[in-house]
Amino acid sequence: MIETVSTARAHGGTQGVYRHRSAATGTDMTFSVFVPDHAPGARLPVVWYLSGLTCTHANVTEKGEYRRACAELGLIFVAPDTSPRGEGVPDDPAGAYDFGLGAGFYVDATQPPFDRHYRLWSYVTDELPALVAEAFPIDTTRQSITGHSMGGHGALTVGLRFPERFRAVSAFAPIVAPSQVPWGQKALGGYLGEDCAAWRRHDAVALIEDGARVKALLVDQGDADSFLAEQLRPELLADACEKAGIPLTLRMQPGYDHSYYFISTFLADHLAWHAERLR
């Protein structure tokens, strides 16, 4: 059952925030959905947006500047949360920002105490899509996915593992190879354990190396991003795509950082790219 937290009119559509009790995480989960005005009975394509470290659904909802483009293109826009929350949900023991609350990394944790609630893979690939498809006028044959940073990692891995479901996959400053960078090594080790073979299913570069394919990828990356060299490493994705024959459009944007100033600048471009493939 979905509880409506709030709704507001914007750009000829309805922006809503909703809450429900998740079976996957065992907690209440909040998400946002923008639905453009449409003809009665019409079913619209949907773009899923996965957010980054420390974020909730609210970051892109309030700062993403996507509604005008979605209204013009006839796209539903769905933004889930990034981790379970609430009483009894474990966090990073040291209170760090890059693990625990706000940092679910879109995996199903296997290591206690995180295995009970941190089941974001099942949540974003199974439970929430079914719930949203039942409650909103979505054409489930026309879906695409994008995301930022940790959410870019999520979008790439989800898109690569469900190529039949998602017609388009893009990302903003994604963590392309979490097995090879500190953020990912901490998260995958903490959630999945020390068997690095289990990490490969949640690593875009490894998935491509292991045979996963999509028709094309679009990635925007700011060249003034302070996380570029150590955590993001888009050159690893470029190399993997070149070897696999996956068409990758990697746009290095001069002067842009990791923030929503960057994302909001190029999000409409991504939505147009998605809409072309969702027609």
Short mmCIF file of C-alpha atoms in Angstrom, two decimals:
data_model
loop_
_atom_site.label_atom_id
_atom_site.label_comp_id
_atom_site.label_asym_id
_atom_site.label_seq_id
_atom_site.Cartn_x
_atom_site.Cartn_y
_atom_site.Cartn_z
CA MET A 1 0.00 0.00 0.00
CA ILE A 2 1.34 3.39 -1.03
CA GLU A 3 0.93 6.43 1.22
CA THR A 4 0.99 9.85 -0.45
CA VAL A 5 3.38 12.16 1.39
CA SER A 6 2.88 15.17 -0.89
CA THR A 7 1.87 16.21 -4.40
CA ALA A 8 2.42 19.42 -6.34
CA ARG A 9 1.72 20.71 -9.85
CA ALA A 10 4.78 21.44 -11.94
CA HIS A 11 5.34 21.96 -15.69
CA GLY A 12 2.01 20.46 -16.66
CA GLY A 13 2.34 17.39 -14.49
CA THR A 14 2.22 16.09 -10.95
CA GLN A 15 5.24 15.68 -8.71
CA GLY A 16 4.51 13.27 -5.93
CA VAL A 17 6.41 11.87 -2.96
CA TYR A 18 5.25 8.51 -1.63
CA ARG A 19 5.99 6.07 1.17
CA HIS A 20 5.38 2.35 1.56
CA ARG A 21 6.41 -0.58 3.73
CA SER A 22 9.05 -2.56 1.87
CA ALA A 23 9.18 -6.33 2.12
CA ALA A 24 12.70 -6.29 0.65
CA THR A 25 14.24 -3.96 3.24
CA GLY A 26 11.84 -4.52 6.14
CA THR A 27 11.52 -0.76 6.54
CA ASP A 28 9.43 2.13 5.28
CA MET A 29 10.83 3.45 1.99
CA THR A 30 10.18 6.83 0.38
CA PHE A 31 10.36 7.58 -3.35
CA SER A 32 9.24 10.28 -5.77
CA VAL A 33 7.38 10.08 -9.08
CA PHE A 34 6.74 12.80 -11.66
CA VAL A 35 3.86 12.08 -14.04
CA PRO A 36 3.23 14.43 -16.97
CA ASP A 37 -0.35 15.20 -17.93
CA HIS A 38 -1.54 12.63 -20.47
CA ALA A 39 -4.62 11.36 -22.25
CA PRO A 40 -6.96 9.15 -20.21
CA GLY A 41 -5.87 5.54 -20.42
CA ALA A 42 -2.45 6.37 -21.88
CA ARG A 43 0.63 4.51 -20.69
CA LEU A 44 3.89 6.46 -20.60
CA PRO A 45 7.55 5.43 -20.76
CA VAL A 46 9.51 5.66 -17.52
CA VAL A 47 13.03 6.78 -16.62
CA TRP A 48 14.46 5.44 -13.37
CA TYR A 49 16.98 7.66 -11.58
CA LEU A 50 19.29 6.17 -8.92
CA SER A 51 20.91 8.65 -6.55
CA GLY A 52 24.40 8.80 -5.08
CA LEU A 53 26.11 8.58 -1.71
CA THR A 54 24.43 10.49 1.16
CA CYS A 55 21.37 11.23 -0.99
CA THR A 56 17.69 10.39 -0.66
CA HIS A 57 14.94 10.66 -3.27
CA ALA A 58 14.80 14.36 -2.39
CA ASN A 59 18.12 15.46 -3.90
CA VAL A 60 17.19 14.95 -7.53
CA THR A 61 13.53 15.76 -6.87
CA GLU A 62 14.44 19.20 -5.55
CA LYS A 63 17.61 19.97 -7.54
CA GLY A 64 17.45 17.89 -10.72
CA GLU A 65 15.46 20.31 -12.91
CA TYR A 66 14.02 17.44 -14.97
CA ARG A 67 10.29 18.19 -14.90
CA ARG A 68 10.09 20.53 -17.89
CA ALA A 69 11.93 18.03 -20.08
CA CYS A 70 9.84 15.11 -18.82
CA ALA A 71 6.63 17.02 -19.49
CA GLU A 72 7.72 17.92 -23.02
CA LEU A 73 8.93 14.40 -23.78
CA GLY A 74 6.08 12.55 -22.04
CA LEU A 75 8.30 10.69 -19.56
CA ILE A 76 7.51 9.46 -16.07
CA PHE A 77 10.48 9.98 -13.73
CA VAL A 78 10.96 7.75 -10.67
CA ALA A 79 13.57 8.38 -7.94
CA PRO A 80 13.98 5.78 -5.16
CA ASP A 81 15.93 6.23 -1.92
CA THR A 82 19.52 5.00 -1.58
CA SER A 83 19.29 2.83 1.52
CA PRO A 84 16.90 1.54 4.18
CA ARG A 85 16.29 3.89 7.08
CA GLY A 86 14.66 3.78 10.50
CA GLU A 87 15.03 2.30 13.94
CA GLY A 88 17.26 -0.75 14.05
CA VAL A 89 18.86 -0.20 10.64
CA PRO A 90 22.65 -0.56 11.07
CA ASP A 91 25.01 2.20 9.98
CA ASP A 92 28.75 2.49 9.47
CA PRO A 93 30.28 1.91 12.93
CA ALA A 94 32.48 4.97 12.52
CA GLY A 95 29.67 7.12 11.12
CA ALA A 96 31.35 7.49 7.72
CA TYR A 97 29.30 8.81 4.80
CA ASP A 98 30.35 6.13 2.30
CA PHE A 99 28.85 3.05 3.97
CA GLY A 100 25.60 2.31 5.75
CA LEU A 101 22.77 4.86 5.78
CA GLY A 102 22.59 6.67 2.45
CA ALA A 103 25.06 4.25 0.90
CA GLY A 104 23.26 1.04 0.01
CA PHE A 105 25.26 0.63 -3.24
CA TYR A 106 22.31 -1.13 -4.90
CA VAL A 107 23.29 -4.61 -3.71
CA ASP A 108 21.63 -7.27 -1.59
CA ALA A 109 23.92 -7.54 1.43
CA THR A 110 24.94 -11.01 2.55
CA GLN A 111 27.00 -10.00 5.60
CA PRO A 112 25.47 -9.41 9.04
CA PRO A 113 24.20 -7.12 10.38
CA PHE A 114 23.49 -5.53 6.98
CA ASP A 115 21.89 -8.58 5.34
CA ARG A 116 18.58 -8.04 7.12
CA HIS A 117 17.75 -4.59 5.69
CA TYR A 118 20.26 -3.66 2.97
CA ARG A 119 18.55 -5.33 0.03
CA LEU A 120 18.55 -2.47 -2.44
CA TRP A 121 19.12 -4.67 -5.49
CA SER A 122 15.88 -6.56 -4.89
CA TYR A 123 14.15 -3.31 -4.01
CA VAL A 124 15.04 -1.35 -7.16
CA THR A 125 14.89 -4.23 -9.63
CA ASP A 126 11.87 -6.12 -8.33
CA GLU A 127 9.72 -4.74 -5.53
CA LEU A 128 9.52 -1.04 -6.40
CA PRO A 129 9.06 -1.54 -10.18
CA ALA A 130 6.11 -3.85 -9.52
CA LEU A 131 4.59 -1.40 -7.04
CA VAL A 132 5.03 1.61 -9.32
CA ALA A 133 3.69 -0.22 -12.38
CA GLU A 134 0.51 -1.03 -10.48
CA ALA A 135 -0.03 2.49 -9.13
CA PHE A 136 1.05 4.72 -12.03
CA PRO A 137 0.33 4.80 -15.80
CA ILE A 138 3.63 3.19 -16.84
CA ASP A 139 4.26 1.33 -20.07
CA THR A 140 6.48 -1.43 -18.71
CA THR A 141 7.76 -2.24 -22.21
CA ARG A 142 9.40 1.20 -22.37
CA GLN A 143 11.79 1.66 -19.45
CA SER A 144 15.23 3.21 -19.11
CA ILE A 145 17.62 3.96 -16.28
CA THR A 146 20.16 6.58 -15.25
CA GLY A 147 21.87 7.71 -12.06
CA HIS A 148 24.63 9.70 -10.41
CA SER A 149 27.88 8.51 -8.80
CA MET A 150 26.92 5.50 -6.64
CA GLY A 151 23.60 5.67 -8.50
CA GLY A 152 25.48 5.76 -11.79
CA HIS A 153 27.12 2.52 -10.67
CA GLY A 154 23.64 1.19 -9.91
CA ALA A 155 22.21 2.29 -13.26
CA LEU A 156 25.06 0.71 -15.21
CA THR A 157 24.93 -2.60 -13.35
CA VAL A 158 21.13 -2.83 -13.44
CA GLY A 159 21.08 -1.92 -17.14
CA LEU A 160 23.80 -4.43 -17.98
CA ARG A 161 22.06 -7.24 -16.09
CA PHE A 162 18.58 -6.45 -17.45
CA PRO A 163 19.23 -5.39 -21.07
CA GLU A 164 15.85 -6.77 -22.14
CA ARG A 165 14.04 -4.48 -19.67
CA PHE A 166 15.88 -1.19 -20.11
CA ARG A 167 16.03 0.28 -23.60
CA ALA A 168 18.52 2.99 -22.62
CA VAL A 169 21.20 3.33 -19.94
CA SER A 170 23.10 6.48 -18.99
CA ALA A 171 24.98 7.86 -16.00
CA PHE A 172 26.46 10.99 -14.44
CA ALA A 173 29.94 10.61 -12.92
CA PRO A 174 29.42 6.90 -12.24
CA ILE A 175 31.59 4.62 -10.12
CA VAL A 176 32.32 2.39 -13.12
CA ALA A 177 34.58 -0.20 -11.45
CA PRO A 178 33.81 -0.39 -7.72
CA SER A 179 36.06 -3.43 -7.30
CA GLN A 180 39.03 -1.21 -8.19
CA VAL A 181 38.34 1.95 -6.14
CA PRO A 182 38.15 2.71 -2.38
CA TRP A 183 34.43 3.55 -2.22
CA GLY A 184 33.49 0.32 -3.92
CA GLN A 185 35.99 -1.89 -2.15
CA LYS A 186 34.69 -0.72 1.23
CA ALA A 187 31.03 -1.14 0.25
CA LEU A 188 31.27 -4.43 -1.61
CA GLY A 189 33.51 -5.92 1.07
CA GLY A 190 31.23 -4.76 3.86
CA TYR A 191 27.99 -5.86 2.21
CA LEU A 192 29.07 -8.94 0.22
CA GLY A 193 32.14 -10.23 2.08
CA GLU A 194 35.69 -10.78 0.95
CA ASP A 195 35.00 -13.12 -1.99
CA CYS A 196 35.80 -10.77 -4.86
CA ALA A 197 34.08 -13.11 -7.33
CA ALA A 198 30.76 -12.04 -5.76
CA TRP A 199 31.63 -8.42 -6.44
CA ARG A 200 31.76 -8.85 -10.22
CA ARG A 201 27.97 -8.93 -10.57
CA HIS A 202 27.92 -5.41 -9.12
CA ASP A 203 30.79 -3.93 -11.14
CA ALA A 204 30.01 -2.49 -14.58
CA VAL A 205 33.50 -3.00 -15.99
CA ALA A 206 33.62 -6.58 -14.69
CA LEU A 207 30.15 -7.32 -16.07
CA ILE A 208 31.25 -6.14 -19.52
CA GLU A 209 34.43 -8.19 -19.26
CA ASP A 210 32.25 -11.20 -18.36
CA GLY A 211 30.01 -10.77 -21.41
CA ALA A 212 27.20 -8.37 -20.43
CA ARG A 213 26.12 -6.10 -23.27
CA VAL A 214 23.84 -3.12 -23.93
CA LYS A 215 23.17 -1.35 -27.21
CA ALA A 216 24.77 1.95 -26.15
CA LEU A 217 25.81 4.00 -23.13
CA LEU A 218 25.84 7.73 -22.45
CA VAL A 219 28.05 9.06 -19.64
CA ASP A 220 28.70 12.66 -18.61
CA GLN A 221 31.66 13.40 -16.35
CA GLY A 222 32.93 16.75 -15.09
CA ASP A 223 36.67 17.20 -15.47
CA ALA A 224 36.77 19.32 -12.26
CA ASP A 225 35.20 16.50 -10.22
CA SER A 226 37.34 15.99 -7.11
CA PHE A 227 36.51 12.24 -7.13
CA LEU A 228 37.46 11.69 -10.77
CA ALA A 229 40.94 10.18 -10.50
CA GLU A 230 40.56 8.05 -7.38
CA GLN A 231 36.92 6.90 -7.26
CA LEU A 232 35.27 7.25 -10.68
CA ARG A 233 37.88 6.36 -13.33
CA PRO A 234 35.74 6.57 -16.50
CA GLU A 235 38.72 5.51 -18.59
CA LEU A 236 38.20 1.96 -17.30
CA LEU A 237 34.66 1.94 -18.69
CA ALA A 238 35.86 3.41 -21.99
CA ASP A 239 38.46 0.66 -22.33
CA ALA A 240 35.99 -2.11 -21.47
CA CYS A 241 33.39 -0.77 -23.92
CA GLU A 242 35.94 -0.44 -26.71
CA LYS A 243 37.06 -4.05 -26.25
CA ALA A 244 33.44 -5.27 -26.10
CA GLY A 245 32.20 -3.21 -29.04
CA ILE A 246 29.66 -1.29 -26.92
CA PRO A 247 29.07 2.22 -28.31
CA LEU A 248 29.94 4.59 -25.45
CA THR A 249 29.43 8.33 -25.60
CA LEU A 250 31.69 9.64 -22.82
CA ARG A 251 31.47 13.42 -22.53
CA MET A 252 34.08 15.08 -20.36
CA GLN A 253 32.51 18.38 -19.36
CA PRO A 254 35.10 21.11 -18.73
CA GLY A 255 34.87 22.90 -15.39
CA TYR A 256 32.02 20.83 -13.95
CA ASP A 257 32.22 19.16 -10.54
CA HIS A 258 30.30 16.33 -8.84
CA SER A 259 27.31 18.37 -7.69
CA TYR A 260 23.72 18.85 -8.80
CA TYR A 261 24.81 22.00 -10.62
CA PHE A 262 26.51 19.56 -12.98
CA ILE A 263 23.67 17.03 -13.09
CA SER A 264 20.92 19.60 -13.62
CA THR A 265 22.88 21.13 -16.52
CA PHE A 266 22.91 17.91 -18.55
CA LEU A 267 19.90 15.95 -17.26
CA ALA A 268 17.59 17.25 -20.00
CA ASP A 269 20.12 16.06 -22.60
CA HIS A 270 20.02 12.58 -21.08
CA LEU A 271 16.23 12.56 -20.98
CA ALA A 272 16.07 13.47 -24.68
CA TRP A 273 18.55 10.66 -25.42
CA HIS A 274 16.38 8.24 -23.43
CA ALA A 275 13.15 9.44 -25.05
CA GLU A 276 14.56 8.78 -28.51
CA ARG A 277 15.18 5.16 -27.55
CA LEU A 278 11.87 4.77 -25.72
CA ARG A 279 9.68 5.75 -28.65
#
